[in-house]
Amino acid sequence: MRVLGIESSCDETAAAVYDSGGGLLSNVVTSQTAIHALYGGVVPELASREHIRTVWPAAEQALAEAGCDAASLDGIAATAGPGLIGAVLVGLSFARALAYALKKPMVGVDHLEAHIYAGFLEHDIPFPYISLLVSGGHTSLFLVSSWDQARCLGSTRDDAAGEAFDKAAKMMGLGYPGGAIIDRMAADGDRARFPFPRARISGAPLDFSFSGLKTALRTFLETPPGKIAAQADVAASFQEAIVDSLVKRTLAAAKAQGVPRVVLAGGVSANSRLRDKMTSEGEKAGVRVFLPARVFCTDNAAMVALLGERRLSSGASSGLDLPAYASSRFSR
Amino acid sequence: MTTRILLRSGSPADTLEIGRLLGEVLSDGDVIALTGDLGAGKTLFCKGIASGLGIDPAFVASPTFTIVSEYADGRLPFHHIDAWRLATLDEAISAGLEDIIGVGGVSAVEWPENVSKLLPNRCLRVTFQHSGTEGRILSFELPNIPGFHPFFENCKRYLTGG
């Protein structure tokens, strides 16, 4: 079965073709990061307008790179939510229209689930595993037991890790995207130089909190040691506080569930310190850590096409009136 | 007519509690505009409002990335809005904020200066200022209507000396 996947839930317009036999045949991402850098974040109106402009060329390019035409597709998959509703609608409407024109089945895919299963694009991962989904909008741990079963074990109570990076970069007068800049800058810094707080939620050991860390950075930057501190040291120490929280809770979840496998997902899993520390600490704990290639960390359509292929292969499909949704459907 | 009061929060727990006391007296259509720097306690205050509306505050997280988070399981619908990333009125309108703010339920808006044209005249304004590391001064401008009188009563212990 050959499936075209479309992703437009945030600031990337993406299209990819996944084949049951041949695997991933193409993976096209049109990033809007340069546009949004001007604004220090994702701007919904710009996002929707850009998606409309780029969705069809992205799909055509994905088909061309896969060496197939639309008629050879067996189905279409698109992200149905959660995300910026106007942005989601662009990709979803495009997929619905294409499916209708081709008389092929269409399936809506949950953006979070697509990330959670994205590890299968590169690895053969036995179920069950622990997924850490960490990005600008999400920081959650899941126990993934099968293609149809993923349970949320813990989430952030306030800011997402990627948001903490973005806001820290803003406070430090750096640019956007903050995560990538801090990662680069931290490489030359002393991560033990400044002890930033690691918050714990009493009674919820797998939940995260990064709001206090943000406030601590703000206070630190306003006091004498912070004013004269080398930015590389601040970046490295701040990053270490986030990475430390992520690694500790992820491995605690693996231990509590008796699952010796961890799969990273989401934009922040491109962070080099997170990748290194999760791998080395995982080794000590007897946990195998699966890292996604950077291209599959950030939003992409390969993961949408893959999950779409699984869903369509198992006989599932959505009606052409499938609505887009804004909020996550995962609860605990 | 508006009433101005200054409250002193000595800790994050106080900020949460003042938010909760406000949430208890809010009614359908109320809009709260929350102004203050990054890390001033706006999202924490919104957790308090949610709690006062009967929503589990544990699941109220920052809406910076998604712009709007909606909670339907309290005594009134609660729209938690963050305009930090919106640069113009056009962007706010196409994010759908015009159809949300003040239309139904309770709306709390962080970074309201970015969407000021969408806020109703009859809006509750709360400004957060740092006062030491943990402390905050919360300055309230409230419409002078009887519905808020219990809030003034219940907040007496947080009044600043002046």
XYZ file of C-alpha atoms in Angstrom:
494
model
C 0.000 0.000 0.000
C 1.320 3.424 -0.989
C 0.240 6.465 1.032
C 0.753 10.208 0.596
C 1.038 11.966 3.969
C 0.368 15.686 4.527
C 1.372 17.665 7.621
C 0.490 21.328 8.262
C -0.320 21.569 11.959
C 2.207 24.252 12.791
C 5.007 26.014 10.971
C 6.049 23.399 8.425
C 4.187 22.350 5.313
C 5.261 18.813 4.579
C 4.416 15.948 2.242
C 5.830 12.416 2.039
C 5.159 9.080 0.354
C 5.389 5.858 2.360
C 5.079 2.396 0.809
C 4.365 -0.842 2.717
C 7.041 -2.662 0.732
C 9.501 0.076 -0.196
C 9.403 2.121 3.020
C 9.804 5.891 2.879
C 10.004 6.952 -0.781
C 10.160 10.726 -0.304
C 10.051 13.322 2.444
C 9.565 17.020 1.629
C 9.505 19.763 4.279
C 8.913 23.431 3.502
C 10.004 25.260 6.617
C 8.641 28.626 7.615
C 11.188 29.135 10.353
C 12.866 31.986 8.456
C 9.585 33.907 8.224
C 8.743 33.299 11.856
C 12.222 34.259 13.036
C 11.208 37.833 12.250
C 8.429 37.577 14.831
C 10.159 35.453 17.459
C 7.624 32.672 17.128
C 4.936 31.012 15.073
C 2.326 33.410 13.770
C -0.938 31.629 12.911
C -2.081 33.895 10.105
C 1.271 33.691 8.365
C 1.297 29.957 8.947
C -2.106 29.436 7.267
C -1.274 31.683 4.349
C 2.052 29.972 3.777
C 0.501 26.511 4.022
C -2.019 27.394 1.304
C 0.801 28.569 -0.930
C 3.070 25.574 -0.362
C 0.888 22.519 0.210
C 0.285 21.632 -3.439
C 3.922 22.161 -4.574
C 5.097 20.125 -1.567
C 2.765 17.243 -2.494
C 3.827 17.368 -6.154
C 7.477 17.332 -5.150
C 6.912 14.390 -2.796
C 5.260 12.415 -5.615
C 8.025 13.349 -8.083
C 10.799 12.351 -5.666
C 8.994 9.070 -4.966
C 8.841 8.471 -8.721
C 5.092 7.936 -8.772
C 1.986 9.795 -9.827
C -1.138 10.503 -7.824
C -3.048 7.692 -9.562
C -0.686 5.083 -8.117
C -1.522 6.088 -4.527
C -3.651 3.716 -2.462
C -4.595 6.308 0.121
C -4.017 9.746 1.629
C -3.214 10.614 5.259
C -3.197 14.041 6.862
C -2.768 15.499 10.320
C -6.242 16.289 11.699
C -5.014 17.875 14.968
C -3.980 19.086 17.423
C -2.413 22.332 16.249
C -3.229 25.823 15.079
C -6.696 25.173 13.712
C -6.352 27.331 10.575
C -3.067 25.662 9.727
C -4.350 22.116 10.304
C -7.366 22.819 8.095
C -5.207 23.661 5.076
C -3.462 20.273 4.916
C -6.543 18.322 5.970
C -8.794 20.007 3.387
C -6.188 19.416 0.695
C -6.035 15.712 1.610
C -9.831 15.385 1.664
C -10.145 17.001 -1.743
C -7.377 14.867 -3.245
C -8.881 11.664 -1.831
C -12.279 12.638 -3.224
C -10.830 13.381 -6.667
C -8.796 10.143 -6.767
C -11.614 8.082 -5.191
C -9.104 6.722 -2.691
C -9.505 6.323 1.094
C -8.320 9.074 3.421
C -7.392 8.844 7.081
C -6.873 11.625 9.623
C -3.874 11.163 11.863
C -3.211 12.630 15.303
C -0.076 14.774 15.249
C 1.097 13.551 18.670
C 0.561 9.905 17.732
C 2.474 10.444 14.485
C 5.462 11.654 16.541
C 5.127 8.783 19.026
C 5.405 6.164 16.224
C 7.948 8.086 14.082
C 10.755 5.876 15.440
C 9.569 3.101 13.095
C 10.751 5.156 10.117
C 14.332 4.202 11.027
C 14.257 1.455 13.641
C 12.598 -1.868 14.240
C 11.345 -1.221 17.768
C 9.671 -3.966 19.830
C 6.539 -2.965 21.753
C 6.184 -1.827 24.465
C 8.380 1.256 24.721
C 8.482 4.612 26.501
C 8.123 7.629 24.211
C 9.350 11.058 25.280
C 7.615 13.628 23.068
C 9.336 16.950 23.620
C 8.778 20.050 21.457
C 7.666 23.692 21.514
C 4.106 22.765 22.397
C 4.439 19.415 24.149
C 6.436 17.670 26.844
C 4.903 14.282 27.619
C 5.801 10.697 28.401
C 3.832 7.817 26.879
C 3.739 4.082 27.380
C 3.318 2.741 23.842
C 2.037 -0.845 23.854
C 0.873 -1.339 20.256
C -0.059 0.580 17.117
C -3.414 1.345 18.709
C -2.412 1.791 22.309
C -0.488 4.700 23.773
C -1.103 5.967 27.291
C 0.114 9.294 28.669
C 2.172 8.779 31.845
C 3.128 12.378 32.532
C 3.091 15.877 31.018
C 4.250 19.373 31.682
C 2.180 21.288 34.205
C 3.111 24.652 32.704
C 5.608 25.397 29.912
C 6.785 22.896 27.285
C 10.550 22.328 27.150
C 10.849 23.909 23.686
C 8.875 26.924 24.863
C 11.263 27.269 27.847
C 14.185 27.306 25.385
C 12.461 29.910 23.171
C 11.602 32.182 26.104
C 15.083 31.840 27.604
C 16.618 32.819 24.257
C 14.312 35.838 24.142
C 15.304 36.900 27.679
C 18.994 36.478 26.794
C 18.546 38.598 23.677
C 19.252 35.699 21.298
C 17.202 34.883 18.189
C 14.649 32.286 17.104
C 14.412 29.297 17.163
C 15.784 29.536 20.703
C 16.397 25.820 21.169
C 18.859 25.509 18.294
C 20.722 28.690 19.277
C 21.072 27.694 22.932
C 22.198 24.187 21.896
C 24.970 25.677 19.734
C 26.000 28.242 22.302
C 25.993 25.702 25.155
C 28.587 23.557 23.380
C 31.282 26.009 24.515
C 29.843 26.603 27.986
C 30.230 25.118 31.454
C 26.976 23.305 32.229
C 27.814 23.025 35.953
C 28.634 26.729 36.319
C 25.185 27.892 37.512
C 22.806 25.627 39.436
C 19.365 26.334 37.945
C 16.423 24.659 39.709
C 14.971 21.262 38.734
C 11.313 21.425 39.696
C 9.406 18.436 41.041
C 5.648 18.047 41.267
C 4.782 16.392 44.553
C 2.668 13.292 44.061
C 3.262 13.262 40.278
C 6.852 12.080 39.740
C 6.478 11.856 35.939
C 5.092 15.356 35.415
C 7.332 18.226 34.320
C 7.476 21.917 35.267
C 9.658 24.508 33.536
C 7.932 27.742 34.543
C 9.978 28.173 37.743
C 13.162 27.616 35.754
C 12.169 30.439 33.400
C 11.555 32.752 36.364
C 14.865 31.696 37.939
C 16.695 32.603 34.724
C 14.985 35.974 34.625
C 15.958 36.730 38.237
C 19.488 35.485 37.589
C 19.935 37.706 34.524
C 18.915 40.752 36.560
C 21.382 40.185 39.417
C 25.115 40.980 39.342
C 26.508 37.455 38.693
C 24.000 36.987 35.860
C 24.695 40.360 34.272
C 28.354 39.605 33.755
C 28.165 35.835 33.220
C 29.415 34.399 29.926
C 26.359 33.639 27.760
C 27.773 30.239 26.847
C 27.856 29.248 30.544
C 24.311 30.513 31.117
C 23.063 28.651 28.030
C 24.846 25.434 29.035
C 23.630 25.586 32.648
C 20.052 26.416 31.651
C 20.022 23.651 29.039
C 21.393 21.178 31.594
C 18.490 21.900 33.956
C 15.974 21.047 31.214
C 17.870 18.005 29.921
C 18.353 16.702 33.461
C 14.596 16.826 34.147
C 13.787 15.125 30.829
C 16.320 12.317 31.241
C 15.527 11.589 34.905
C 11.778 11.322 34.370
C 12.048 9.321 31.165
C 14.298 6.733 32.775
C 12.101 6.725 35.898
C 9.124 5.933 33.639
C 11.071 3.111 31.957
C 11.947 1.677 35.356
C 8.442 2.036 36.798
C 6.870 0.327 33.761
C 9.619 -2.296 33.507
C 10.210 -1.306 29.884
C 13.894 -1.192 28.812
C 13.300 0.860 25.639
C 13.026 4.626 25.175
C 12.206 6.426 21.919
C 12.728 10.185 21.598
C 10.405 12.314 19.456
C 9.640 15.986 18.745
C 11.745 19.015 17.888
C 13.670 19.197 21.182
C 14.916 15.614 20.649
C 17.285 17.198 18.103
C 19.064 18.835 21.081
C 22.563 17.367 21.165
C 22.963 17.413 24.954
C 19.612 15.610 25.405
C 20.664 12.940 22.895
C 24.054 12.402 24.565
C 22.798 12.363 28.132
C 19.753 10.160 27.424
C 21.999 7.647 25.662
C 24.725 7.550 28.337
C 22.324 7.517 31.314
C 20.185 4.940 29.505
C 23.197 2.696 29.079
C 23.909 2.850 32.814
C 20.293 1.909 33.550
C 20.179 -0.907 30.994
C 17.736 1.001 28.797
C 18.146 1.096 25.031
C 17.587 4.575 23.617
C 16.347 5.061 20.042
C 17.194 8.466 18.587
C 15.426 9.873 15.542
C 17.450 11.532 12.783
C 17.099 15.295 13.049
C 14.820 15.440 9.991
C 12.295 13.201 11.808
C 12.476 15.112 15.117
C 10.829 18.248 13.828
C 7.418 18.233 12.184
C 7.409 16.133 9.035
C 4.989 14.220 6.827
C 6.969 10.960 6.775
C 5.550 10.097 10.195
C 2.039 11.004 8.993
C 2.390 8.819 5.881
C 3.760 5.928 7.967
C 0.970 6.014 10.574
C -1.567 6.553 7.780
C -0.274 3.448 5.999
C -0.645 1.408 9.213
C -4.173 2.696 9.847
C -5.353 2.239 6.246
C -3.739 -1.225 6.032
C -5.687 -2.282 9.108
C -8.906 -1.194 7.388
C -9.425 2.130 9.149
C -10.387 5.263 7.225
C -12.028 8.624 7.901
C -15.031 10.208 6.223
C -14.397 13.156 3.930
C -16.199 15.336 6.487
C -13.512 14.653 9.124
C -13.135 17.835 11.204
C -9.851 19.375 12.310
C -9.319 19.719 16.063
C -7.166 22.064 18.146
C -6.664 20.347 21.513
C -4.893 17.114 22.380
C -7.093 14.073 22.827
C -4.694 12.435 25.262
C -5.755 12.460 28.880
C -4.702 10.546 31.925
C -16.528 53.018 37.120
C -13.682 50.814 38.091
C -12.207 49.825 41.416
C -8.462 49.599 41.862
C -6.892 47.387 44.462
C -3.307 46.364 45.080
C -2.645 42.892 46.456
C 0.635 41.455 47.600
C 1.443 37.846 46.770
C 4.313 36.482 48.837
C 4.692 33.207 46.937
C 3.485 31.186 43.939
C 0.952 29.585 46.316
C -0.495 33.035 47.086
C -0.744 33.901 43.376
C -2.583 30.631 42.767
C -4.966 31.314 45.671
C -5.749 34.901 44.585
C -6.512 33.541 41.113
C -8.786 30.926 42.632
C -10.670 33.551 44.681
C -11.205 35.574 41.507
C -12.281 32.466 39.557
C -14.978 31.816 42.155
C -16.787 35.106 41.445
C -16.448 35.237 37.661
C -19.537 35.046 35.482
C -20.374 34.322 31.852
C -18.734 36.756 29.426
C -16.041 38.017 31.810
C -12.667 38.836 30.244
C -9.477 39.104 32.300
C -6.406 40.794 30.781
C -3.121 39.767 32.424
C -0.082 41.991 31.970
C 3.433 41.270 33.201
C 6.897 40.115 32.188
C 7.917 36.569 31.344
C 7.888 34.628 34.614
C 5.662 37.100 36.467
C 3.049 34.468 37.288
C 0.350 35.016 34.646
C -0.049 31.340 33.746
C 0.013 30.380 37.429
C -2.752 32.924 38.091
C -4.749 31.323 35.245
C -4.369 27.934 36.937
C -5.930 29.621 39.980
C -8.820 31.041 37.925
C -9.403 27.561 36.454
C -9.457 26.097 39.941
C -12.026 28.705 41.050
C -14.156 27.705 38.059
C -14.013 24.055 39.115
C -11.404 22.934 36.555
C -8.475 20.757 37.645
C -5.558 23.235 37.584
C -3.015 20.427 37.106
C -3.949 20.228 33.431
C -3.851 23.961 32.747
C -0.512 24.421 30.946
C 0.935 27.366 29.046
C -0.922 28.056 25.764
C 2.002 29.974 24.243
C 2.464 27.513 21.407
C -1.190 26.790 20.661
C -2.387 30.397 21.346
C -5.683 29.136 22.848
C -6.478 26.350 25.305
C -10.097 25.583 26.103
C -11.462 23.851 29.176
C -15.077 22.752 29.162
C -15.386 20.826 32.409
C -15.833 23.705 34.898
C -18.954 25.614 35.929
C -18.286 27.922 32.935
C -16.214 27.308 29.766
C -12.696 28.710 30.261
C -10.617 30.062 27.366
C -6.947 30.515 28.259
C -5.321 32.700 25.623
C -1.678 33.692 25.120
C -1.018 36.446 22.586
C 2.763 36.447 23.120
C 3.430 35.384 19.549
C 0.791 37.522 17.849
C 2.205 40.682 16.289
C -0.837 42.314 14.691
C -4.611 42.528 15.012
C -4.947 40.650 11.709
C -3.048 37.721 13.128
C -5.172 37.711 16.276
C -8.360 37.702 14.200
C -7.199 34.886 11.962
C -6.186 32.904 15.031
C -9.913 33.063 15.810
C -9.660 35.219 18.928
C -12.492 37.555 17.860
C -14.907 34.629 18.102
C -13.650 33.578 21.528
C -12.845 36.583 23.735
C -15.909 37.654 25.714
C -18.323 35.681 23.527
C -19.098 32.917 25.993
C -17.651 31.623 29.227
C -14.591 33.206 30.816
C -11.562 34.389 28.814
C -8.158 35.060 30.383
C -5.741 36.795 28.018
C -1.977 36.854 28.572
C -0.037 39.564 26.686
C -3.291 41.548 26.067
C -1.331 44.529 24.697
C -0.909 42.493 21.511
C -4.681 42.116 21.011
C -5.981 45.225 22.805
C -8.558 46.038 20.110
C -10.320 42.722 20.722
C -10.824 43.362 24.447
C -14.201 44.665 25.668
C -14.424 47.913 27.650
C -15.784 46.002 30.594
C -12.592 44.057 31.124
C -10.792 43.086 34.331
C -7.174 44.147 34.211
C -4.499 42.569 36.363
C -0.898 43.756 36.226
C 1.921 41.720 37.771
C 5.086 43.312 39.109
C 8.051 41.592 40.655
C 8.717 42.438 44.297
C 11.771 40.501 45.392
C 12.409 36.981 44.078
C 9.173 35.277 45.086
C 6.938 38.252 45.801
C 4.607 39.949 43.323
C 2.385 43.022 43.472
C -0.907 42.354 41.691
C -2.701 45.487 40.628
C -6.415 44.956 39.860
C -8.742 47.210 37.900
C -12.203 45.735 38.248
C -15.564 46.917 36.964
C -17.461 48.185 40.002
C -20.276 45.654 40.031
C -21.730 43.790 43.031
C -20.533 40.419 41.688
C -16.976 41.224 42.662
C -17.693 42.322 46.240
C -17.053 38.842 47.681
C -13.661 38.871 45.942
C -12.684 42.124 47.682
C -13.788 40.642 51.011
C -11.938 37.367 50.535
C -8.735 39.067 49.406
C -8.422 41.405 52.384
C -5.503 39.491 53.854
C -3.466 40.151 50.669
C -4.043 43.943 50.643
C -0.812 45.914 50.587
C -0.250 48.255 53.518
C -0.846 51.446 51.560
